[in-house]
PDB file of C-alpha atoms in Angstrom:
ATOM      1  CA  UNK A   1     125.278 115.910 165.524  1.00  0.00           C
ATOM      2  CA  UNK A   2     127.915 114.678 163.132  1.00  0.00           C
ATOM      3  CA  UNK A   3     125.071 112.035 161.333  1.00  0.00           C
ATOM      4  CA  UNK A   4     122.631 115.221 161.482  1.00  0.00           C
ATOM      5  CA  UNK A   5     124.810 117.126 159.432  1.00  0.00           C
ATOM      6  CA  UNK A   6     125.588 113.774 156.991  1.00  0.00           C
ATOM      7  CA  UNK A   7     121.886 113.301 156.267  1.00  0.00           C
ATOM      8  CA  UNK A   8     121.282 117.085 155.449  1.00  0.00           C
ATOM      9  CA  UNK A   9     124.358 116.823 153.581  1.00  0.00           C
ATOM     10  CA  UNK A  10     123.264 113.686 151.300  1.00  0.00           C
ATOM     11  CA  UNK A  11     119.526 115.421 151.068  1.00  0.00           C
ATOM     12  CA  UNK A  12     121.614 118.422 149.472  1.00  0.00           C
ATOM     13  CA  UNK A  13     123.554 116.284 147.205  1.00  0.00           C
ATOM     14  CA  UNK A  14     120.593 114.241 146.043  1.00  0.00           C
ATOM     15  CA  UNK A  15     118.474 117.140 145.582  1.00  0.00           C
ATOM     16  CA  UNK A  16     121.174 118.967 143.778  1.00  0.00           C
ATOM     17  CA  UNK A  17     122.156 116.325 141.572  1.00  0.00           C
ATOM     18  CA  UNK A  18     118.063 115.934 140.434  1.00  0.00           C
ATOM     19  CA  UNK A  19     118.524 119.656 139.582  1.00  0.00           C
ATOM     20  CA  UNK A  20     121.181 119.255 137.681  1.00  0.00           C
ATOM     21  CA  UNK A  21     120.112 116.160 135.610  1.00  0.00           C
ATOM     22  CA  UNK A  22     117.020 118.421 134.326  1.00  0.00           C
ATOM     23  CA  UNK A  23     119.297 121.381 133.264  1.00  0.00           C
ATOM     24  CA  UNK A  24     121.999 118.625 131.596  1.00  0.00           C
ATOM     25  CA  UNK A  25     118.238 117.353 130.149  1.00  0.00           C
ATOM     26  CA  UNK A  26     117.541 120.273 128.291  1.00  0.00           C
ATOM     27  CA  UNK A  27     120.470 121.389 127.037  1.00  0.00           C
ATOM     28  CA  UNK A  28     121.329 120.402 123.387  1.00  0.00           C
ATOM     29  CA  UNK A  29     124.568 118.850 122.445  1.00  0.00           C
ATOM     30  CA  UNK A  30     126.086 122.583 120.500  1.00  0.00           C
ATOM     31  CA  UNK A  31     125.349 123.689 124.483  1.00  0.00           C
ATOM     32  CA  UNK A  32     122.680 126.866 125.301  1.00  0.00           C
ATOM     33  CA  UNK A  33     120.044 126.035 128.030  1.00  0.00           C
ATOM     34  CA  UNK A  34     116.384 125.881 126.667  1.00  0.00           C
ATOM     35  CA  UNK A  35     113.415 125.811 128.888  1.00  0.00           C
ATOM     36  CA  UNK A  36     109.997 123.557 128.712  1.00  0.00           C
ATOM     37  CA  UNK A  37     108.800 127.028 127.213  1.00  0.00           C
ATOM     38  CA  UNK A  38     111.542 127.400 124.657  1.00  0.00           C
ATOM     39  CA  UNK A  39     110.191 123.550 123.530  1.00  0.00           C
ATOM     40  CA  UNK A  40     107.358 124.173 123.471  1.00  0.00           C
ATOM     41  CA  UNK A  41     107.106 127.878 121.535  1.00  0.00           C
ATOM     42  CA  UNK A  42     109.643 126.423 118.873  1.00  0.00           C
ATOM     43  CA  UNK A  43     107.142 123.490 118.210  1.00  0.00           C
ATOM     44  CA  UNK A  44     104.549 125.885 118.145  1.00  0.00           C
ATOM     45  CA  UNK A  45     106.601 128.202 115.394  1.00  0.00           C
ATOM     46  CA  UNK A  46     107.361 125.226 113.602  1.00  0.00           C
ATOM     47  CA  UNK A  47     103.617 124.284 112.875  1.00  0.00           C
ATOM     48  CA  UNK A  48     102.785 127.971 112.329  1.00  0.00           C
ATOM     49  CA  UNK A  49     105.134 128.328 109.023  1.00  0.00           C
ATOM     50  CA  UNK A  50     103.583 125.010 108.028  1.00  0.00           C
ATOM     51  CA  UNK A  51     100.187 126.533 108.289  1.00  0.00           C
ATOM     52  CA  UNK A  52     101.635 129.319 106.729  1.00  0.00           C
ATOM     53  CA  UNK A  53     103.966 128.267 103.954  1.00  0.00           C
ATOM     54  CA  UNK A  54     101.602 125.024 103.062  1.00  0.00           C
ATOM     55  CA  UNK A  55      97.903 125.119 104.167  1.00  0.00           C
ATOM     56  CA  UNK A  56      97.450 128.886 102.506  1.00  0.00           C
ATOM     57  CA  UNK A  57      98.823 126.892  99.091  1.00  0.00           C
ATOM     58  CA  UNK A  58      95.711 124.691  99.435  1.00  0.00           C
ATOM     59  CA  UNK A  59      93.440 127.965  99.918  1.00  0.00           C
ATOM     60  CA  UNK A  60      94.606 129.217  96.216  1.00  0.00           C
ATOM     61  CA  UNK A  61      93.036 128.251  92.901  1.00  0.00           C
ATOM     62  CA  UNK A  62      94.393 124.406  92.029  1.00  0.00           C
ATOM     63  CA  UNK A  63      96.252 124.566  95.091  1.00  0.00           C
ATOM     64  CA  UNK A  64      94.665 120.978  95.153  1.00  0.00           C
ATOM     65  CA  UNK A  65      94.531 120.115  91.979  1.00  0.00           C
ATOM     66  CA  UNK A  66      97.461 121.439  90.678  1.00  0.00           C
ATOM     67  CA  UNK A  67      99.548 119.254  93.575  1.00  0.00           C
ATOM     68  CA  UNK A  68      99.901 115.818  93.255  1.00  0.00           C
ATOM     69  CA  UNK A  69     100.422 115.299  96.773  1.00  0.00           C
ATOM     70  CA  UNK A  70      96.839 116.074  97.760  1.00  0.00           C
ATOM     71  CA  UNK A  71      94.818 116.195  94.455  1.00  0.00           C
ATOM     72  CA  UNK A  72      91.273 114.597  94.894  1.00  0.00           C
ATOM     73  CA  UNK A  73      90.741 111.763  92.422  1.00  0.00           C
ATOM     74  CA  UNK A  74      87.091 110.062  92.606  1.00  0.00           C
ATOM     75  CA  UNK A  75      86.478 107.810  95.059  1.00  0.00           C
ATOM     76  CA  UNK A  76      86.418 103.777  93.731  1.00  0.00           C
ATOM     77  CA  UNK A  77      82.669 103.397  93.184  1.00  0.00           C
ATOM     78  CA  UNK A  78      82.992 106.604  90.819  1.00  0.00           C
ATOM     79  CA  UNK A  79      86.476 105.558  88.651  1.00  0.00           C
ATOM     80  CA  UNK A  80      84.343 103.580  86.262  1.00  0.00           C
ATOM     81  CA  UNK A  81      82.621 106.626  85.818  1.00  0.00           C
ATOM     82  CA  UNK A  82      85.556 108.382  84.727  1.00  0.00           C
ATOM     83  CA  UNK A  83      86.793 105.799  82.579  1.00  0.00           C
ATOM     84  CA  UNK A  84      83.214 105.374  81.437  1.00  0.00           C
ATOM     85  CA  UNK A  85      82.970 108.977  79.974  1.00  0.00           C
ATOM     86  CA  UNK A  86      86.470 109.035  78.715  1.00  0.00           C
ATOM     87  CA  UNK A  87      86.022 105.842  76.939  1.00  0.00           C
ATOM     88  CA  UNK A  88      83.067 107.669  74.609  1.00  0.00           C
ATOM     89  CA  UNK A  89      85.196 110.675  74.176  1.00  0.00           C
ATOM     90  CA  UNK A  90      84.357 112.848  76.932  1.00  0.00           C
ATOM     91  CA  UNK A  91      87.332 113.558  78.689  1.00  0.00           C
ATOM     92  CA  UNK A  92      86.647 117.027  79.024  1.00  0.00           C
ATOM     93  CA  UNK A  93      83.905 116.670  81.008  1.00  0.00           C
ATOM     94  CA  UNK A  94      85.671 113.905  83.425  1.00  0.00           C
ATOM     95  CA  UNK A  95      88.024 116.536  83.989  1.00  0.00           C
ATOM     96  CA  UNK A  96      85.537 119.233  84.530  1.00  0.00           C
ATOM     97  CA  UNK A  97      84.213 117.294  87.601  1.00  0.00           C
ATOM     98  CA  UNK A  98      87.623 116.660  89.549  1.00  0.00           C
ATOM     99  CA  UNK A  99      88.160 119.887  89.053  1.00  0.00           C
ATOM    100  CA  UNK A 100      85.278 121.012  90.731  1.00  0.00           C
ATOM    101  CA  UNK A 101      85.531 118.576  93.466  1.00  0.00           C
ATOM    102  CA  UNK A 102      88.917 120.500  94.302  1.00  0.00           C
ATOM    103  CA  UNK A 103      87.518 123.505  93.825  1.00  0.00           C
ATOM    104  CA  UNK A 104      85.003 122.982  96.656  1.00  0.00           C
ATOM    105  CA  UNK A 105      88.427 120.921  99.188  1.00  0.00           C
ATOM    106  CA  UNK A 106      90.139 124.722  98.450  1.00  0.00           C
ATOM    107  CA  UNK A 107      86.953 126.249  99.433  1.00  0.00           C
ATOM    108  CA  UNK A 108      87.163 124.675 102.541  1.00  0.00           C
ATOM    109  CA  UNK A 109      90.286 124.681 103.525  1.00  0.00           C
ATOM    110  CA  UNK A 110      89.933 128.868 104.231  1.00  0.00           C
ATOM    111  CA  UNK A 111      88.244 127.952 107.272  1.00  0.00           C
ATOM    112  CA  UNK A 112      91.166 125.526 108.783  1.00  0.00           C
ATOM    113  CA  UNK A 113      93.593 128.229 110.051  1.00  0.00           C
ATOM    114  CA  UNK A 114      91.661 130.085 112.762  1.00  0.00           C
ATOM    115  CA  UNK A 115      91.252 126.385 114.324  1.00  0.00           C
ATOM    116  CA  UNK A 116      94.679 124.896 113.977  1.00  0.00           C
ATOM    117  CA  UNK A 117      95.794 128.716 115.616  1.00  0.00           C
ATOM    118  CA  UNK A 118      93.803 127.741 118.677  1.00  0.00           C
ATOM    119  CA  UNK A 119      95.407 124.183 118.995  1.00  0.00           C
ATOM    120  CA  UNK A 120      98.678 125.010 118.194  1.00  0.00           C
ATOM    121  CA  UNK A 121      98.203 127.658 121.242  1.00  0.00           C
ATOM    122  CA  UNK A 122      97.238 124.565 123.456  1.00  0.00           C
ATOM    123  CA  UNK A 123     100.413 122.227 123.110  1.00  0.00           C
ATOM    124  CA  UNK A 124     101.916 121.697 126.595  1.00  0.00           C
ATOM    125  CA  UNK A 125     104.833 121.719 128.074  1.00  0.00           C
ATOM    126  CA  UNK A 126     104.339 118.028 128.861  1.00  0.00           C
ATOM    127  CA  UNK A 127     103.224 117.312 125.300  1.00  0.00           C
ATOM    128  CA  UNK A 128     106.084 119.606 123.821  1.00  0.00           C
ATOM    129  CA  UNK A 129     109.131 117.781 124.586  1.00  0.00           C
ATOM    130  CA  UNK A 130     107.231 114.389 123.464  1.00  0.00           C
ATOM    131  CA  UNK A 131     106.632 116.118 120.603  1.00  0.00           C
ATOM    132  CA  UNK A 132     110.282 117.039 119.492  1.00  0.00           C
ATOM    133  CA  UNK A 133     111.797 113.510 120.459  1.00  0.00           C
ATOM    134  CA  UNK A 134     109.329 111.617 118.037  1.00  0.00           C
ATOM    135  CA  UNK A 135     108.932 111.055 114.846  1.00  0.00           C
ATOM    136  CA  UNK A 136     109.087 112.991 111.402  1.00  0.00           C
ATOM    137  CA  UNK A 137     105.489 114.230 111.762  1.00  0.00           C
ATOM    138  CA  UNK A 138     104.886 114.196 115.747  1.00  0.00           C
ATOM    139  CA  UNK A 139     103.546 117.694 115.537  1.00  0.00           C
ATOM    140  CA  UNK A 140     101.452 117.155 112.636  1.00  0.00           C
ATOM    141  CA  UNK A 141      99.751 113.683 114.090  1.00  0.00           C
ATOM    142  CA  UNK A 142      99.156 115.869 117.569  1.00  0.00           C
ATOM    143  CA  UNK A 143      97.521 118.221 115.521  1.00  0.00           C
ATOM    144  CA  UNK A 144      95.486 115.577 113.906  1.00  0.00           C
ATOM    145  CA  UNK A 145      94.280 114.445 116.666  1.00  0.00           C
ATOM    146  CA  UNK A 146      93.617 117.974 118.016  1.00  0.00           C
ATOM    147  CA  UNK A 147      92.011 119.188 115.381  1.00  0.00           C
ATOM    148  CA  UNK A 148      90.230 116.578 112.858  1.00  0.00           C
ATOM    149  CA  UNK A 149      86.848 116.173 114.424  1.00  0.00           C
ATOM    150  CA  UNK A 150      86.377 120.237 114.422  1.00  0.00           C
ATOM    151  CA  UNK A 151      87.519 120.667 110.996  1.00  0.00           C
ATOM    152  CA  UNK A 152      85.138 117.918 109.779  1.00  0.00           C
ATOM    153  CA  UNK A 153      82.793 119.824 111.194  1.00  0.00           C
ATOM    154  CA  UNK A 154      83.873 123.011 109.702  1.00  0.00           C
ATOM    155  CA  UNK A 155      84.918 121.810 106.723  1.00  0.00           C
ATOM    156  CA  UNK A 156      81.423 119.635 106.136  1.00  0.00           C
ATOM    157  CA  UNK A 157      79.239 122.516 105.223  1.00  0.00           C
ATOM    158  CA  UNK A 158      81.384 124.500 103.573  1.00  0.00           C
ATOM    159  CA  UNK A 159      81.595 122.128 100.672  1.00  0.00           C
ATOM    160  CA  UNK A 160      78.371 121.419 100.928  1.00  0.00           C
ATOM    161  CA  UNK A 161      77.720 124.796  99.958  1.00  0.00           C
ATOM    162  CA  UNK A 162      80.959 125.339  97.634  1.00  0.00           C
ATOM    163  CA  UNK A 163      79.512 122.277  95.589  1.00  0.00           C
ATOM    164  CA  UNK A 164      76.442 124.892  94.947  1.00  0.00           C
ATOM    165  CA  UNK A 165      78.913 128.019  94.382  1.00  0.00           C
ATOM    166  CA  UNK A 166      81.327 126.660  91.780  1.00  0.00           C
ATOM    167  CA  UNK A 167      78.326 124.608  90.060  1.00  0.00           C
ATOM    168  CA  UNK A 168      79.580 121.225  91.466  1.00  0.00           C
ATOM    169  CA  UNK A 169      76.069 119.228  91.896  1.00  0.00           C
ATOM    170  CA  UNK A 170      75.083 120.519  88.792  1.00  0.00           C
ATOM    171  CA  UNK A 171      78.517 119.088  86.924  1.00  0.00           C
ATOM    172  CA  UNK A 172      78.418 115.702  88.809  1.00  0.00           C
ATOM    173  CA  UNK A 173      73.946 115.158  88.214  1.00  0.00           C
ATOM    174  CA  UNK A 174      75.250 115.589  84.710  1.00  0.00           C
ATOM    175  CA  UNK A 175      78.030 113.273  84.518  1.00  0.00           C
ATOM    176  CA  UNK A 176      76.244 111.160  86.972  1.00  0.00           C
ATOM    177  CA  UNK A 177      73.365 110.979  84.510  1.00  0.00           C
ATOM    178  CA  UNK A 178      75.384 110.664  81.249  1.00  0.00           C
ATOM    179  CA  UNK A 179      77.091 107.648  82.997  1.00  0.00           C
ATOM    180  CA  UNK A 180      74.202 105.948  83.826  1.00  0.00           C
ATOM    181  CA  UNK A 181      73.063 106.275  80.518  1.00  0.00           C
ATOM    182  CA  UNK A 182      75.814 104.424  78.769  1.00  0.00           C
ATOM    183  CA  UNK A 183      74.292 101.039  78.136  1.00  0.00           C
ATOM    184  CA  UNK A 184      74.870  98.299  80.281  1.00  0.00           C
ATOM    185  CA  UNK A 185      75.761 100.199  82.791  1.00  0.00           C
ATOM    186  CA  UNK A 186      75.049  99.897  87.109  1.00  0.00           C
ATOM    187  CA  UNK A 187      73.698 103.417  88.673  1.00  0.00           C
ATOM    188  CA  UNK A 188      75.543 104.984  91.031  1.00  0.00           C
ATOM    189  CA  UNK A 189      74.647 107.966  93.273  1.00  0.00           C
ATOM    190  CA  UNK A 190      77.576 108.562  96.505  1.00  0.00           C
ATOM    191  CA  UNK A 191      77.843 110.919  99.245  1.00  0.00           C
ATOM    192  CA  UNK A 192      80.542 113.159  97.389  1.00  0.00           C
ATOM    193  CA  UNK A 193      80.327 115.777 100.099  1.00  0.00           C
ATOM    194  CA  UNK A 194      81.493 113.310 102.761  1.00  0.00           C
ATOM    195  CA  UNK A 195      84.113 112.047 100.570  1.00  0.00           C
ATOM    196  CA  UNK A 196      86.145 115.406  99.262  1.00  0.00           C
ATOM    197  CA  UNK A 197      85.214 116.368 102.795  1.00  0.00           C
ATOM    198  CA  UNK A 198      87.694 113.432 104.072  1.00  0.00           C
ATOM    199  CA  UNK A 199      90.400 113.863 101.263  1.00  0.00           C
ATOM    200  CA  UNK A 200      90.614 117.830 101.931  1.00  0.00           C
ATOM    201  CA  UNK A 201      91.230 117.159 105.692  1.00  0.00           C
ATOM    202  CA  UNK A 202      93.853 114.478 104.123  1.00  0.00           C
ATOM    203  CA  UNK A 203      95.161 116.879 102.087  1.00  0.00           C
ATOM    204  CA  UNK A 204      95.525 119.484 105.061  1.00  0.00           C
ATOM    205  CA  UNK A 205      97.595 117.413 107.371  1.00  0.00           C
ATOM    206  CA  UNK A 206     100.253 116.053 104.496  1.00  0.00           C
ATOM    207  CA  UNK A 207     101.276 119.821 103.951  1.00  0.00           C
ATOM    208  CA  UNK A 208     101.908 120.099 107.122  1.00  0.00           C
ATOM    209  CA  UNK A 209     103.409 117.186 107.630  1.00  0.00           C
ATOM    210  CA  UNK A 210     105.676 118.011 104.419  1.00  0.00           C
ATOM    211  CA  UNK A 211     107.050 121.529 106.628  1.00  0.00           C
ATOM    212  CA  UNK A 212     107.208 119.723 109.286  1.00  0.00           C
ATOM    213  CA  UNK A 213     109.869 117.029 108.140  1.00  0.00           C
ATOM    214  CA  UNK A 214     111.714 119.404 106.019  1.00  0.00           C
ATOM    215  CA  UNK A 215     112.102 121.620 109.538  1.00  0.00           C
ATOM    216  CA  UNK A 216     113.131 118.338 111.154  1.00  0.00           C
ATOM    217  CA  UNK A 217     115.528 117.213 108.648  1.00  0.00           C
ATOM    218  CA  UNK A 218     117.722 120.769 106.736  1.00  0.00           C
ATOM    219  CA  UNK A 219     118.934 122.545 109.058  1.00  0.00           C
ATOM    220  CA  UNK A 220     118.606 125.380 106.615  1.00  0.00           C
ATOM    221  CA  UNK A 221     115.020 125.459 107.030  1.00  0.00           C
ATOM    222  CA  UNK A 222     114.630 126.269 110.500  1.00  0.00           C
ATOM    223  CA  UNK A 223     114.808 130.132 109.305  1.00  0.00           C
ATOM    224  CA  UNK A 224     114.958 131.754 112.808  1.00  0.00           C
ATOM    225  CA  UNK A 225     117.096 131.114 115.987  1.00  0.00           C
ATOM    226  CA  UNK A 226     114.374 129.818 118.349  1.00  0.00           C
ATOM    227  CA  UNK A 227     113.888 126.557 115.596  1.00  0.00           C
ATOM    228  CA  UNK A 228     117.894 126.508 115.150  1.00  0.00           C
ATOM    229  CA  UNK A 229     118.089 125.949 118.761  1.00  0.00           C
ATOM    230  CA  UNK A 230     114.710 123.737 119.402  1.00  0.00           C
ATOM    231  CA  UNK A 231     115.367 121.351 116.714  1.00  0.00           C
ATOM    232  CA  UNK A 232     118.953 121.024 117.426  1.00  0.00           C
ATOM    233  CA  UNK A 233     117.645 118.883 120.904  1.00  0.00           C
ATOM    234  CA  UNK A 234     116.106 116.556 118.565  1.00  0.00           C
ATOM    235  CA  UNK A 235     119.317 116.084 115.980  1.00  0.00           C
ATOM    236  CA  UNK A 236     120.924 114.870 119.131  1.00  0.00           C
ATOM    237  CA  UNK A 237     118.365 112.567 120.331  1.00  0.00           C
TER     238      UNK A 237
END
């Protein structure tokens, strides 16, 4: 009888002891219990004020060429095309066509927020807590991964088509032509769809990845409780 009652005893205290080593596990060091679910809706705030605050920038005129963080320069096989035009004194137009390869990655970028919504949505309470305890752009790399082949797809088209709308092909079968005019010159004719595709889907995840490190690292900027408390897990880590 008496080893009966010592076994259901120990079972007790081991059991009790597991229980208690999760609730010590998810409390952060200023105290205050917080759930899987308080992870993992604090993550999900967090990358919804950088889809906010940063990705809506992109959406606005020069909101990628007016940022130096994500502005779309010409790919390598095009620079001495640039340089080519500048060189005989047409600057202007050089400029003309980065602009309007930006134009077309701002375009784009409109269509990005009803997708990253849906992932966001989809972070787990297993992923969550992974999440938190990594580092300075976890979220934003989860949401890469995520996310990248369907905005690709999304985004693919849409500058295909913005190319046509802000007078893109036109600008760059111009300045494609007056290059390979300039004497002594090799032709060159690139995908540029394909290309500013790539660099707006770049440009995308570094915004985010900008909130999400500045969450991460000022307190300040975790502007409501839920972050205050969330992120507070990882200052302790």
């Amino acid at each position: 009888m008496k080893k009966s009652i010592v076994v259901l005893l120990t079972f007790f205290t081991v059991y009790s002891c597991a229980e208690l080593q999760g609730v010590v596990d998810s409390l952060p060091q200023g105290g205050g219990v917080l759930s899987n679910t308080d992870i993992a809706s604090g993550l999900r705030q967090a990358l919804d004020m950088g889809i906010e605050k940063q990705v809506t920038k992109l959406t606005k005129t020069d909101g990628f060429y007016r940022n130096e963080l994500v502005k779309i320069l010409l790919p390598a096989e095009l620079q001495k095309v640039d340089k080519g035009l500048r060189d005989i004194g047409l600057g202007n137009l050089a400029d003309e066509g980065l602009k309007v390869l930006n134009r077309a990655a701002e375009d784009a970028v409109k269509e990005a927020t009803p997708i990253f919504v849906g992932a966001v949505k989809e972070i787990t309470f297993a992923d969550a807590r992974n999440i938190l305890l990594g580092t300075d752009d976890a979220a934003t790399q989860y949401l890469t991964t995520k996310t990248q082949t369907s905005l690709y797809d999304k985004f693919h088209p849409v500058i295909n088509t913005s190319f046509a709308k802000v007078g893109a092909d036109q600008i760059w079968q111009n300045l494609i032509n007056r290059y390979n005019a300039i004497p002594f010159t090799s032709k060159v004719n690139p995908d540029l769809t394909d290309y500013v595709t790539e660099q707006a889907l770049k440009g995308v995840y570094t915004m985010i990845a900008v909130e999400e490190k500045e969450i991460r690292n000022k307190v300040g900027a975790r502007s409501t409780d839920l972050l205050r408390r969330v992120f507070a897990l990882q200052d302790s880590k």
